CSV table of C-alpha atoms and ligand atoms in Angstrom, one decimal:
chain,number,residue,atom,x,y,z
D,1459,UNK,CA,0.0,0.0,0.0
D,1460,UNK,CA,1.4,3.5,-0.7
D,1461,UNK,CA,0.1,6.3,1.3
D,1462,UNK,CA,0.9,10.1,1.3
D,1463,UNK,CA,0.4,12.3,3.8
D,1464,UNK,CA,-0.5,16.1,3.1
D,1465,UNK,CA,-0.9,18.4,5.8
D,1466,UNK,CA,1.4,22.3,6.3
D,1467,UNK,CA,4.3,22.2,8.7
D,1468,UNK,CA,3.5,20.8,12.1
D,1469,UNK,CA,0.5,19.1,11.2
D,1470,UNK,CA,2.0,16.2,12.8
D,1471,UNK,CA,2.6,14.1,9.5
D,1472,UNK,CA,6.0,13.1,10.6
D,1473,UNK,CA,4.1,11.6,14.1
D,1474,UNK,CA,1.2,10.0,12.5
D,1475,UNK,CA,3.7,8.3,9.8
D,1476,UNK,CA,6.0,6.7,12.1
D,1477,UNK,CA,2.4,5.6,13.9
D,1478,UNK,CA,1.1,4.0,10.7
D,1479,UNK,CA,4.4,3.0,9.5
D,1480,UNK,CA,4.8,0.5,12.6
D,1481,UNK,CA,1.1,-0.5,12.3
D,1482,UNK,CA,1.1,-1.6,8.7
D,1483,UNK,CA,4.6,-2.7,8.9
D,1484,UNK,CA,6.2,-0.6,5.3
D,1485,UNK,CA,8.8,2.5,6.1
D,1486,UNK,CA,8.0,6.0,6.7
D,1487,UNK,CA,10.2,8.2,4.0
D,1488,UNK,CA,10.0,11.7,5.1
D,1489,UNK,CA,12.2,13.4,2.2
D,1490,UNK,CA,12.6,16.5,5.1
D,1491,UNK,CA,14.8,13.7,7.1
D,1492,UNK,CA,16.3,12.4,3.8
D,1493,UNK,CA,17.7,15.8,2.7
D,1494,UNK,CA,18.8,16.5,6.3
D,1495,UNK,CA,20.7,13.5,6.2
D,1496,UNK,CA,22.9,14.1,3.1
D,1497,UNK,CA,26.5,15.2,3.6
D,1498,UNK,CA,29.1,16.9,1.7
D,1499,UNK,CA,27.9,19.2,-1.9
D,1500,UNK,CA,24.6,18.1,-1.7
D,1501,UNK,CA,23.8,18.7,1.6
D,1502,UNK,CA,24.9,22.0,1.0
D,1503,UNK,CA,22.8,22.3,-2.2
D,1504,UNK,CA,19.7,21.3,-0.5
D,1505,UNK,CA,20.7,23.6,3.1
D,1506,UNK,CA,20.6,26.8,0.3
D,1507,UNK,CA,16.8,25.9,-0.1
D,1508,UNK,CA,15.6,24.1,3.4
D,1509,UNK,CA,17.3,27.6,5.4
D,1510,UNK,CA,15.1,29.9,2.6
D,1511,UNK,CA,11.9,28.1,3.3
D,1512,UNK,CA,12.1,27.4,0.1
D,1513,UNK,CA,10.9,23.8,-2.1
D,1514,UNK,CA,14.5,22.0,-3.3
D,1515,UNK,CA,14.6,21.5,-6.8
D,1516,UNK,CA,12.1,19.0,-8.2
D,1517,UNK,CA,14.3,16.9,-10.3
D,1518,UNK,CA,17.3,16.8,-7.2
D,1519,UNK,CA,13.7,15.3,-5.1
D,1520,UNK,CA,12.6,13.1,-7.4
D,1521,UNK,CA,15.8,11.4,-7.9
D,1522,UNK,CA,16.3,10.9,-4.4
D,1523,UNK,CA,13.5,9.8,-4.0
D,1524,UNK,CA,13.6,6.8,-6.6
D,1525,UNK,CA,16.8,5.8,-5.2
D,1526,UNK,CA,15.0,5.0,-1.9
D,1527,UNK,CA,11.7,3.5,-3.3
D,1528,UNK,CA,13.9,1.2,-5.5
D,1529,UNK,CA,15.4,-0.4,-2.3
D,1530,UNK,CA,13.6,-3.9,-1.3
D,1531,UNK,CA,12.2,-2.3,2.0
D,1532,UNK,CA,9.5,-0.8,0.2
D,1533,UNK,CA,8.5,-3.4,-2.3
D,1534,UNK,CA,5.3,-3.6,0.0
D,1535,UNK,CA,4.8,0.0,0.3
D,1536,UNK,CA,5.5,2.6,1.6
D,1537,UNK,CA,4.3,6.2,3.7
D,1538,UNK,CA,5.5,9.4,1.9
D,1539,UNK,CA,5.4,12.1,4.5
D,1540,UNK,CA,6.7,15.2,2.5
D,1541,UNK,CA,6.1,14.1,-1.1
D,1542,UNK,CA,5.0,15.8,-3.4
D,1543,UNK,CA,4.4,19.3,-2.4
D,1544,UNK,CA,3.7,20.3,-5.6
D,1545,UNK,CA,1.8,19.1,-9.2
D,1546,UNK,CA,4.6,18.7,-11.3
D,1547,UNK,CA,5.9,16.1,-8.3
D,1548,UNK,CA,2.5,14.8,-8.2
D,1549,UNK,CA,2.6,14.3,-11.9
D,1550,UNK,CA,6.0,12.6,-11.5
D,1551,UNK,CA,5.1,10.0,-9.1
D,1552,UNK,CA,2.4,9.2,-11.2
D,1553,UNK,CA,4.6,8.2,-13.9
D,1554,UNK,CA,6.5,5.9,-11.3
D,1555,UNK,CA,4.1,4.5,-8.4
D,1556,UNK,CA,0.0,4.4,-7.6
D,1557,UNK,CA,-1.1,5.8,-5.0
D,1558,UNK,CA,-3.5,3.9,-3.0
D,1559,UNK,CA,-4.6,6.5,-0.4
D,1560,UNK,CA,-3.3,10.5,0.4
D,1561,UNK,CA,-4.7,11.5,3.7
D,1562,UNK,CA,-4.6,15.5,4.6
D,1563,UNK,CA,-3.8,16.5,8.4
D,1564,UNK,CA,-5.3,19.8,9.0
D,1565,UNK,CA,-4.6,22.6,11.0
D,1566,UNK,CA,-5.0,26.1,11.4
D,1567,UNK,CA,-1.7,28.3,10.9
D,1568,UNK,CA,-2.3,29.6,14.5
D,1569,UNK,CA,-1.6,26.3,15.7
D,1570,UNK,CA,1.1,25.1,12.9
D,1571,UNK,CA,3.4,27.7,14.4
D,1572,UNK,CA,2.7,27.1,17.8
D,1573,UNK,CA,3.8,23.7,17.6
D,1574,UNK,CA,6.7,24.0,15.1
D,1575,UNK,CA,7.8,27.2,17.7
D,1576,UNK,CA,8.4,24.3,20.4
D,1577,UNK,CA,9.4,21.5,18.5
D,1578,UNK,CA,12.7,20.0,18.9
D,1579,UNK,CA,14.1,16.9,17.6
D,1580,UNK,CA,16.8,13.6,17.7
D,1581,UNK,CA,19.2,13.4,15.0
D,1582,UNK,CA,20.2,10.1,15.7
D,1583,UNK,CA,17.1,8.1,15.7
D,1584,UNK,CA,14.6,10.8,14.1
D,1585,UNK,CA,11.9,11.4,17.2
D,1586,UNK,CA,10.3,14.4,17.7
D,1587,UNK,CA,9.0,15.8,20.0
D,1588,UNK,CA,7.1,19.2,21.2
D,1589,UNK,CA,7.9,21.4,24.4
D,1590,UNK,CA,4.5,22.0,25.4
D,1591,UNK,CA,2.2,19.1,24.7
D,1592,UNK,CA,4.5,16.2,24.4
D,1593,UNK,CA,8.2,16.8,25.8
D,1594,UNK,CA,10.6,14.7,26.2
D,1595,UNK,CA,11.2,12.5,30.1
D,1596,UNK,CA,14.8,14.2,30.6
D,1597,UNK,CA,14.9,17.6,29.5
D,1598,UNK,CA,16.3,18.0,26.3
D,1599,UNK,CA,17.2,14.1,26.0
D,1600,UNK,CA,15.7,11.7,24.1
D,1601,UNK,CA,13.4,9.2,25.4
D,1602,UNK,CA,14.1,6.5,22.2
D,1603,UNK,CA,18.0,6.2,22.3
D,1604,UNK,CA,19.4,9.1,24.8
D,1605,UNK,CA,20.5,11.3,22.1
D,1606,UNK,CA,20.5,15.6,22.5
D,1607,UNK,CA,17.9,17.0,21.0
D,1608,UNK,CA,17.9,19.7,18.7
D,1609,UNK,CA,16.0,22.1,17.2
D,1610,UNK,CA,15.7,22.6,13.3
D,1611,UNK,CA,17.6,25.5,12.0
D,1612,UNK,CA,14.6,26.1,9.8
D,1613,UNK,CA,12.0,26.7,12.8
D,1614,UNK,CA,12.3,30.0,13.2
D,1615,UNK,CA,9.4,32.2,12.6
D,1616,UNK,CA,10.7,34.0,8.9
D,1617,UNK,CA,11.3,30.5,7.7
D,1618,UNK,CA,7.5,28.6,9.2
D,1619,UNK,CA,5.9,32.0,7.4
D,1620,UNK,CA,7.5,30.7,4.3
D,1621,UNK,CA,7.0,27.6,4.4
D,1622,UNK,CA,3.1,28.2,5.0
D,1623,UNK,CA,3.0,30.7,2.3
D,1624,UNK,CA,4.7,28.1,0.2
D,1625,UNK,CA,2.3,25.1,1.6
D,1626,UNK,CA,-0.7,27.2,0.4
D,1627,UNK,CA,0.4,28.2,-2.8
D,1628,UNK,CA,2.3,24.9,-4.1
D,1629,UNK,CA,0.9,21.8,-2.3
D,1630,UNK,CA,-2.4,22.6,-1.3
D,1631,UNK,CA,-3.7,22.3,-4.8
D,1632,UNK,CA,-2.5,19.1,-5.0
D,1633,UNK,CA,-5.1,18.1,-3.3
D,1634,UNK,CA,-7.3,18.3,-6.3
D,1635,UNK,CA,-5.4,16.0,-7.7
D,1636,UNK,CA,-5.9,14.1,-5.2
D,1637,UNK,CA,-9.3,14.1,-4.8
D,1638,UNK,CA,-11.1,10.5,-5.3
D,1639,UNK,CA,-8.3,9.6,-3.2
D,1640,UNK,CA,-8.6,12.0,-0.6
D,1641,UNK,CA,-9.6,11.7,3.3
D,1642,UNK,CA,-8.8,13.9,6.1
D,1643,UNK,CA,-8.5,14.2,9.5
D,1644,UNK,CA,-8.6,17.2,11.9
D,1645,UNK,CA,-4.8,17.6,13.2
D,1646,UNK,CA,-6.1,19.9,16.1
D,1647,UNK,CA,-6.9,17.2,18.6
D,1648,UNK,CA,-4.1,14.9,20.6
D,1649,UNK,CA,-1.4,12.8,18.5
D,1650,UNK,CA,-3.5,9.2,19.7
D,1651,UNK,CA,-6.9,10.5,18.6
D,1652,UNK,CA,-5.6,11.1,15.3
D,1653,UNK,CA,-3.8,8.3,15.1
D,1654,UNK,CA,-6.5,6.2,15.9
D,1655,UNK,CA,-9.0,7.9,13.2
D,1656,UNK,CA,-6.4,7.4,10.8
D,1657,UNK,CA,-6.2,3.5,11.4
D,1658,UNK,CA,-9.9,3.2,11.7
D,1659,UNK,CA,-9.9,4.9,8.1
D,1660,UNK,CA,-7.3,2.8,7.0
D,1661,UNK,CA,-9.6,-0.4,8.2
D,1662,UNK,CA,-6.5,-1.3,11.0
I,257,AMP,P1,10.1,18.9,6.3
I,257,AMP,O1,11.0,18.1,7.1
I,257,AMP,O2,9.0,18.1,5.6
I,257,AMP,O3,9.5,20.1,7.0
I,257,AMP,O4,10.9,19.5,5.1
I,257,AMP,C1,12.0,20.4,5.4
I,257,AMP,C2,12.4,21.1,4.1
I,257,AMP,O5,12.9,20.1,3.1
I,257,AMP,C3,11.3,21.8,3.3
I,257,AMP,O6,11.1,23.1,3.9
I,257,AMP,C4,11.9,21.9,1.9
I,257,AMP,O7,12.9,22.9,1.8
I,257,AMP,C5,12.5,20.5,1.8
I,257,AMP,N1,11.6,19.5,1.2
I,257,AMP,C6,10.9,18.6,1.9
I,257,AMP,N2,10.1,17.9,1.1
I,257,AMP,C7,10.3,18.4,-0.1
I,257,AMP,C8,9.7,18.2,-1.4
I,257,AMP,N3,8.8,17.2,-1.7
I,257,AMP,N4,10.1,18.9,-2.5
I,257,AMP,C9,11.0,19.9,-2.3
I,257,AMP,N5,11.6,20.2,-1.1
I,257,AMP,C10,11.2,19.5,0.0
């Protein structure tokens, strides 16, 4: 089964992926973690665009992005958390993969801030985790593998406003695309409640 997830910045897609991932048993490939774990030139390629707010270069994505989907792992399937964000990456995948199911995680802007504001996360094993509604045990440690957290370089204010302006104007209409495919779920309530209307959507 290939999923996507659609939702702006802190929605919680990253959460509800690694939720659904372990449920149905097929990886989570957030592209945000991908491109943040690239070293050398194109890591600093990509940085130019993530510390902008800005979308990294379609055909740099897409290529990534078949190098992972290629590997056995995913033969099953798979949860794209981050892909695509726009048509022409909609339109791409397409050509490659069907997509069985996108479901949208909504939120007000209000919130999406909020919550990116406070969220910090583990570099080593990829949790995350929010100040306010769902910190970590020992302060600034992380519960999964004891790790310092850390908080994205991109999560300041200028950079989220971006981002949402960008969310609204590239991959919200993707949606449309989308749309006999479509289901969503309202992002505002608690990480569990969501996750459990997304598995009871998903028949789990
Ligand atoms: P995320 O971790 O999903 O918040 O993504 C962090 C950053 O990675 C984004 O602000 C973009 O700069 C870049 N990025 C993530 N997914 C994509 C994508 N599908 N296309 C282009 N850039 C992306």
């Amino acid at each position: 089964m290939i999923i996507v997830l659609i939702g702006p910045q802190g929605s919680g897609k990253g959460t509800q992926a690694k939720i659904i991932s372990e449920r149905l048993n097929i990886p989570h490939i957030s592209i945000g973690d991908l491109f943040r774990s690239l070293k050398g030139k194109l890591k600093k390629e990509v940085d130019y665009y993530i510390n902008r707010g800005e979308l990294v270069p379609d055909e740099l994505t897409i290529n990534l992005l078949k190098k992972v989907i290629s590997k056995k792992e995913c033969e099953k399937g798979f949860i794209l958390d981050g892909f695509p964000r726009n048509i022409n990456q909609a339109k791409m995948l397409q050509e490659i993969v069907k997509v069985d199911l996108v479901i949208l995680i909504d939120i007000e802007d209000e919130l999406a801030i909020k919550r990116i504001l406070s969220r910090v996360s583990c570099k080593k094993c990829g949790a995350v985790y929010n100040l306010l509604t769902n910190p970590p045990k020992k302060e600034m440690t992380c519960d999964v593998c004891g790790e310092m957290l850390y908080k994205r370089t991109d999560d300041n204010i200028e950079s989220i406003k971006k981002r949402l302006e960008n969310y609204y104007k590239e991959t919200e209409p993707v949606l449309s695309f989308y749309k006999d495919k479509l289901i969503v779920v309202d992002g505002s309530q608690e990480i569990e409640k969501i996750a459990e209307e997304i598995l009871k959507k998903l028949g789990c």
